Amino acid sequence: MKRILLILSLLILTACSSNKIPEGFTESELNDKAEEIVSLLNENKVDEVYSMFRTDVQAMIKLEDLEVIIQDKFNQVGAFKDVSQIAITDTKDPSTSEIYAVVIIVCEHEDGKSTYTLSFNEELEIVGFFIK
């Protein structure tokens, strides 16, 4: 029994330490920003989230299209209940070599789950947004 508990403890510690915070970012600022975005979306303040998109990203998607995407997802999963998991990693833009922080945030809803993948530049502008 002790051996099983030890193995489980090691697995949990490994999972918790797997976040790779990119240089120039802090875990707390990324968590706070991601949770702020989820909160705004759940309050139907999609326009405020859209204003956090970097200008070139805004040029790729219209606010109205983003609103439809968000509403469709919420229609599937129901009302928001809680954030259940947050993971952070990094990625590198192959064309500019810019390093981005990627926050994956899993949320529980009445009828399912939603998973947000949010990419941020060092100014904490959204440079990537995906909801599943």
PDB file of N, CA and C in Angstrom, residues 62-112:
ATOM      1  N   LYS A  62     -13.549  38.112 -37.370  1.00  0.00           N
ATOM      2  CA  LYS A  62     -14.468  39.188 -37.003  1.00  0.00           C
ATOM      3  C   LYS A  62     -15.031  38.920 -35.613  1.00  0.00           C
ATOM      4  N   LEU A  63     -15.338  39.992 -34.905  1.00  0.00           N
ATOM      5  CA  LEU A  63     -15.952  39.877 -33.584  1.00  0.00           C
ATOM      6  C   LEU A  63     -17.228  39.045 -33.661  1.00  0.00           C
ATOM      7  N   GLU A  64     -18.044  39.288 -34.664  1.00  0.00           N
ATOM      8  CA  GLU A  64     -19.313  38.571 -34.807  1.00  0.00           C
ATOM      9  C   GLU A  64     -19.091  37.061 -34.954  1.00  0.00           C
ATOM     10  N   ASP A  65     -18.055  36.677 -35.681  1.00  0.00           N
ATOM     11  CA  ASP A  65     -17.752  35.250 -35.846  1.00  0.00           C
ATOM     12  C   ASP A  65     -17.308  34.627 -34.526  1.00  0.00           C
ATOM     13  N   LEU A  66     -16.508  35.364 -33.765  1.00  0.00           N
ATOM     14  CA  LEU A  66     -16.071  34.875 -32.456  1.00  0.00           C
ATOM     15  C   LEU A  66     -17.270  34.707 -31.522  1.00  0.00           C
ATOM     16  N   GLU A  67     -18.191  35.664 -31.555  1.00  0.00           N
ATOM     17  CA  GLU A  67     -19.389  35.571 -30.714  1.00  0.00           C
ATOM     18  C   GLU A  67     -20.197  34.314 -31.043  1.00  0.00           C
ATOM     19  N   VAL A  68     -20.330  33.994 -32.321  1.00  0.00           N
ATOM     20  CA  VAL A  68     -21.071  32.797 -32.735  1.00  0.00           C
ATOM     21  C   VAL A  68     -20.366  31.532 -32.240  1.00  0.00           C
ATOM     22  N   ILE A  69     -19.047  31.490 -32.380  1.00  0.00           N
ATOM     23  CA  ILE A  69     -18.272  30.324 -31.935  1.00  0.00           C
ATOM     24  C   ILE A  69     -18.458  30.094 -30.435  1.00  0.00           C
ATOM     25  N   ILE A  70     -18.347  31.166 -29.662  1.00  0.00           N
ATOM     26  CA  ILE A  70     -18.482  31.063 -28.203  1.00  0.00           C
ATOM     27  C   ILE A  70     -19.899  30.628 -27.832  1.00  0.00           C
ATOM     28  N   GLN A  71     -20.898  31.253 -28.439  1.00  0.00           N
ATOM     29  CA  GLN A  71     -22.284  30.915 -28.116  1.00  0.00           C
ATOM     30  C   GLN A  71     -22.607  29.470 -28.472  1.00  0.00           C
ATOM     31  N   ASP A  72     -22.123  29.006 -29.616  1.00  0.00           N
ATOM     32  CA  ASP A  72     -22.340  27.605 -30.010  1.00  0.00           C
ATOM     33  C   ASP A  72     -21.754  26.647 -28.974  1.00  0.00           C
ATOM     34  N   LYS A  73     -20.556  26.955 -28.496  1.00  0.00           N
ATOM     35  CA  LYS A  73     -19.917  26.093 -27.493  1.00  0.00           C
ATOM     36  C   LYS A  73     -20.716  26.087 -26.197  1.00  0.00           C
ATOM     37  N   PHE A  74     -21.130  27.269 -25.744  1.00  0.00           N
ATOM     38  CA  PHE A  74     -21.890  27.348 -24.500  1.00  0.00           C
ATOM     39  C   PHE A  74     -23.250  26.663 -24.628  1.00  0.00           C
ATOM     40  N   ASN A  75     -23.840  26.691 -25.821  1.00  0.00           N
ATOM     41  CA  ASN A  75     -25.098  25.971 -26.038  1.00  0.00           C
ATOM     42  C   ASN A  75     -24.896  24.467 -25.877  1.00  0.00           C
ATOM     43  N   GLN A  76     -23.722  23.968 -26.225  1.00  0.00           N
ATOM     44  CA  GLN A  76     -23.417  22.537 -26.107  1.00  0.00           C
ATOM     45  C   GLN A  76     -23.147  22.113 -24.667  1.00  0.00           C
ATOM     46  N   VAL A  77     -22.384  22.929 -23.935  1.00  0.00           N
ATOM     47  CA  VAL A  77     -21.901  22.493 -22.614  1.00  0.00           C
ATOM     48  C   VAL A  77     -22.682  23.067 -21.438  1.00  0.00           C
ATOM     49  N   GLY A  78     -23.539  24.027 -21.677  1.00  0.00           N
ATOM     50  CA  GLY A  78     -24.343  24.587 -20.601  1.00  0.00           C
ATOM     51  C   GLY A  78     -23.599  25.614 -19.769  1.00  0.00           C
ATOM     52  N   ALA A  79     -24.189  25.939 -18.640  1.00  0.00           N
ATOM     53  CA  ALA A  79     -23.674  26.999 -17.772  1.00  0.00           C
ATOM     54  C   ALA A  79     -22.335  26.609 -17.145  1.00  0.00           C
ATOM     55  N   PHE A  80     -21.485  27.599 -16.987  1.00  0.00           N
ATOM     56  CA  PHE A  80     -20.159  27.434 -16.388  1.00  0.00           C
ATOM     57  C   PHE A  80     -20.292  27.072 -14.914  1.00  0.00           C
ATOM     58  N   LYS A  81     -19.444  26.135 -14.475  1.00  0.00           N
ATOM     59  CA  LYS A  81     -19.400  25.761 -13.063  1.00  0.00           C
ATOM     60  C   LYS A  81     -18.067  26.121 -12.421  1.00  0.00           C
ATOM     61  N   ASP A  82     -16.949  25.664 -13.037  1.00  0.00           N
ATOM     62  CA  ASP A  82     -15.663  25.848 -12.373  1.00  0.00           C
ATOM     63  C   ASP A  82     -14.510  25.576 -13.337  1.00  0.00           C
ATOM     64  N   VAL A  83     -13.354  26.164 -13.021  1.00  0.00           N
ATOM     65  CA  VAL A  83     -12.112  25.825 -13.714  1.00  0.00           C
ATOM     66  C   VAL A  83     -11.563  24.580 -13.033  1.00  0.00           C
ATOM     67  N   SER A  84     -11.295  23.529 -13.810  1.00  0.00           N
ATOM     68  CA  SER A  84     -10.824  22.289 -13.196  1.00  0.00           C
ATOM     69  C   SER A  84      -9.330  22.049 -13.381  1.00  0.00           C
ATOM     70  N   GLN A  85      -8.729  22.688 -14.384  1.00  0.00           N
ATOM     71  CA  GLN A  85      -7.304  22.430 -14.616  1.00  0.00           C
ATOM     72  C   GLN A  85      -6.704  23.553 -15.452  1.00  0.00           C
ATOM     73  N   ILE A  86      -5.456  23.897 -15.129  1.00  0.00           N
ATOM     74  CA  ILE A  86      -4.698  24.871 -15.919  1.00  0.00           C
ATOM     75  C   ILE A  86      -3.298  24.309 -16.135  1.00  0.00           C
ATOM     76  N   ALA A  87      -2.853  24.364 -17.371  1.00  0.00           N
ATOM     77  CA  ALA A  87      -1.486  23.955 -17.704  1.00  0.00           C
ATOM     78  C   ALA A  87      -0.859  25.049 -18.557  1.00  0.00           C
ATOM     79  N   ILE A  88       0.435  25.228 -18.395  1.00  0.00           N
ATOM     80  CA  ILE A  88       1.159  26.273 -19.128  1.00  0.00           C
ATOM     81  C   ILE A  88       2.364  25.655 -19.818  1.00  0.00           C
ATOM     82  N   THR A  89       2.591  26.085 -21.035  1.00  0.00           N
ATOM     83  CA  THR A  89       3.775  25.672 -21.775  1.00  0.00           C
ATOM     84  C   THR A  89       4.196  26.835 -22.670  1.00  0.00           C
ATOM     85  N   ASP A  90       5.110  26.568 -23.564  1.00  0.00           N
ATOM     86  CA  ASP A  90       5.523  27.622 -24.486  1.00  0.00           C
ATOM     87  C   ASP A  90       5.534  27.089 -25.901  1.00  0.00           C
ATOM     88  N   THR A  91       5.592  28.000 -26.837  1.00  0.00           N
ATOM     89  CA  THR A  91       5.724  27.650 -28.242  1.00  0.00           C
ATOM     90  C   THR A  91       6.499  28.763 -28.933  1.00  0.00           C
ATOM     91  N   LYS A  92       7.065  28.436 -30.058  1.00  0.00           N
ATOM     92  CA  LYS A  92       7.866  29.401 -30.806  1.00  0.00           C
ATOM     93  C   LYS A  92       7.245  29.590 -32.185  1.00  0.00           C
ATOM     94  N   ASP A  93       7.009  30.835 -32.550  1.00  0.00           N
ATOM     95  CA  ASP A  93       6.489  31.141 -33.881  1.00  0.00           C
ATOM     96  C   ASP A  93       7.583  30.847 -34.902  1.00  0.00           C
ATOM     97  N   PRO A  94       7.334  29.931 -35.828  1.00  0.00           N
ATOM     98  CA  PRO A  94       8.386  29.547 -36.779  1.00  0.00           C
ATOM     99  C   PRO A  94       8.799  30.667 -37.733  1.00  0.00           C
ATOM    100  N   SER A  95       7.899  31.616 -37.977  1.00  0.00           N
ATOM    101  CA  SER A  95       8.248  32.679 -38.927  1.00  0.00           C
ATOM    102  C   SER A  95       8.950  33.862 -38.273  1.00  0.00           C
ATOM    103  N   THR A  96       8.656  34.114 -36.982  1.00  0.00           N
ATOM    104  CA  THR A  96       9.264  35.275 -36.315  1.00  0.00           C
ATOM    105  C   THR A  96      10.221  34.891 -35.192  1.00  0.00           C
ATOM    106  N   SER A  97      10.212  33.633 -34.790  1.00  0.00           N
ATOM    107  CA  SER A  97      10.996  33.120 -33.655  1.00  0.00           C
ATOM    108  C   SER A  97      10.558  33.707 -32.313  1.00  0.00           C
ATOM    109  N   GLU A  98       9.411  34.372 -32.280  1.00  0.00           N
ATOM    110  CA  GLU A  98       8.885  34.915 -31.032  1.00  0.00           C
ATOM    111  C   GLU A  98       8.382  33.761 -30.161  1.00  0.00           C
ATOM    112  N   ILE A  99       8.677  33.835 -28.859  1.00  0.00           N
ATOM    113  CA  ILE A  99       8.228  32.827 -27.902  1.00  0.00           C
ATOM    114  C   ILE A  99       6.891  33.280 -27.322  1.00  0.00           C
ATOM    115  N   TYR A 100       5.930  32.370 -27.332  1.00  0.00           N
ATOM    116  CA  TYR A 100       4.613  32.640 -26.764  1.00  0.00           C
ATOM    117  C   TYR A 100       4.369  31.716 -25.580  1.00  0.00           C
ATOM    118  N   ALA A 101       3.612  32.213 -24.616  1.00  0.00           N
ATOM    119  CA  ALA A 101       3.121  31.369 -23.532  1.00  0.00           C
ATOM    120  C   ALA A 101       1.791  30.783 -23.980  1.00  0.00           C
ATOM    121  N   VAL A 102       1.606  29.501 -23.727  1.00  0.00           N
ATOM    122  CA  VAL A 102       0.361  28.824 -24.078  1.00  0.00           C
ATOM    123  C   VAL A 102      -0.281  28.328 -22.784  1.00  0.00           C
ATOM    124  N   VAL A 103      -1.510  28.773 -22.549  1.00  0.00           N
ATOM    125  CA  VAL A 103      -2.252  28.360 -21.360  1.00  0.00           C
ATOM    126  C   VAL A 103      -3.423  27.497 -21.817  1.00  0.00           C
ATOM    127  N   ILE A 104      -3.485  26.300 -21.265  1.00  0.00           N
ATOM    128  CA  ILE A 104      -4.604  25.399 -21.545  1.00  0.00           C
ATOM    129  C   ILE A 104      -5.439  25.348 -20.277  1.00  0.00           C
ATOM    130  N   ILE A 105      -6.689  25.754 -20.402  1.00  0.00           N
ATOM    131  CA  ILE A 105      -7.551  25.841 -19.230  1.00  0.00           C
ATOM    132  C   ILE A 105      -8.815  25.014 -19.482  1.00  0.00           C
ATOM    133  N   VAL A 106      -9.052  24.055 -18.599  1.00  0.00           N
ATOM    134  CA  VAL A 106     -10.197  23.153 -18.719  1.00  0.00           C
ATOM    135  C   VAL A 106     -11.263  23.611 -17.731  1.00  0.00           C
ATOM    136  N   CYS A 107     -12.496  23.733 -18.228  1.00  0.00           N
ATOM    137  CA  CYS A 107     -13.604  24.211 -17.403  1.00  0.00           C
ATOM    138  C   CYS A 107     -14.729  23.185 -17.375  1.00  0.00           C
ATOM    139  N   GLU A 108     -15.351  23.081 -16.221  1.00  0.00           N
ATOM    140  CA  GLU A 108     -16.524  22.223 -16.050  1.00  0.00           C
ATOM    141  C   GLU A 108     -17.771  23.070 -16.278  1.00  0.00           C
ATOM    142  N   HIS A 109     -18.733  22.481 -16.978  1.00  0.00           N
ATOM    143  CA  HIS A 109     -20.024  23.122 -17.228  1.00  0.00           C
ATOM    144  C   HIS A 109     -21.119  22.145 -16.818  1.00  0.00           C
ATOM    145  N   GLU A 110     -22.353  22.606 -16.806  1.00  0.00           N
ATOM    146  CA  GLU A 110     -23.467  21.741 -16.399  1.00  0.00           C
ATOM    147  C   GLU A 110     -23.592  20.495 -17.268  1.00  0.00           C
ATOM    148  N   ASP A 111     -23.340  20.637 -18.572  1.00  0.00           N
ATOM    149  CA  ASP A 111     -23.557  19.521 -19.494  1.00  0.00           C
ATOM    150  C   ASP A 111     -22.290  19.052 -20.200  1.00  0.00           C
ATOM    151  N   GLY A 112     -21.125  19.400 -19.682  1.00  0.00           N
ATOM    152  CA  GLY A 112     -19.890  18.964 -20.324  1.00  0.00           C
ATOM    153  C   GLY A 112     -18.698  19.800 -19.908  1.00  0.00           C
TER     154      GLY A 112
END
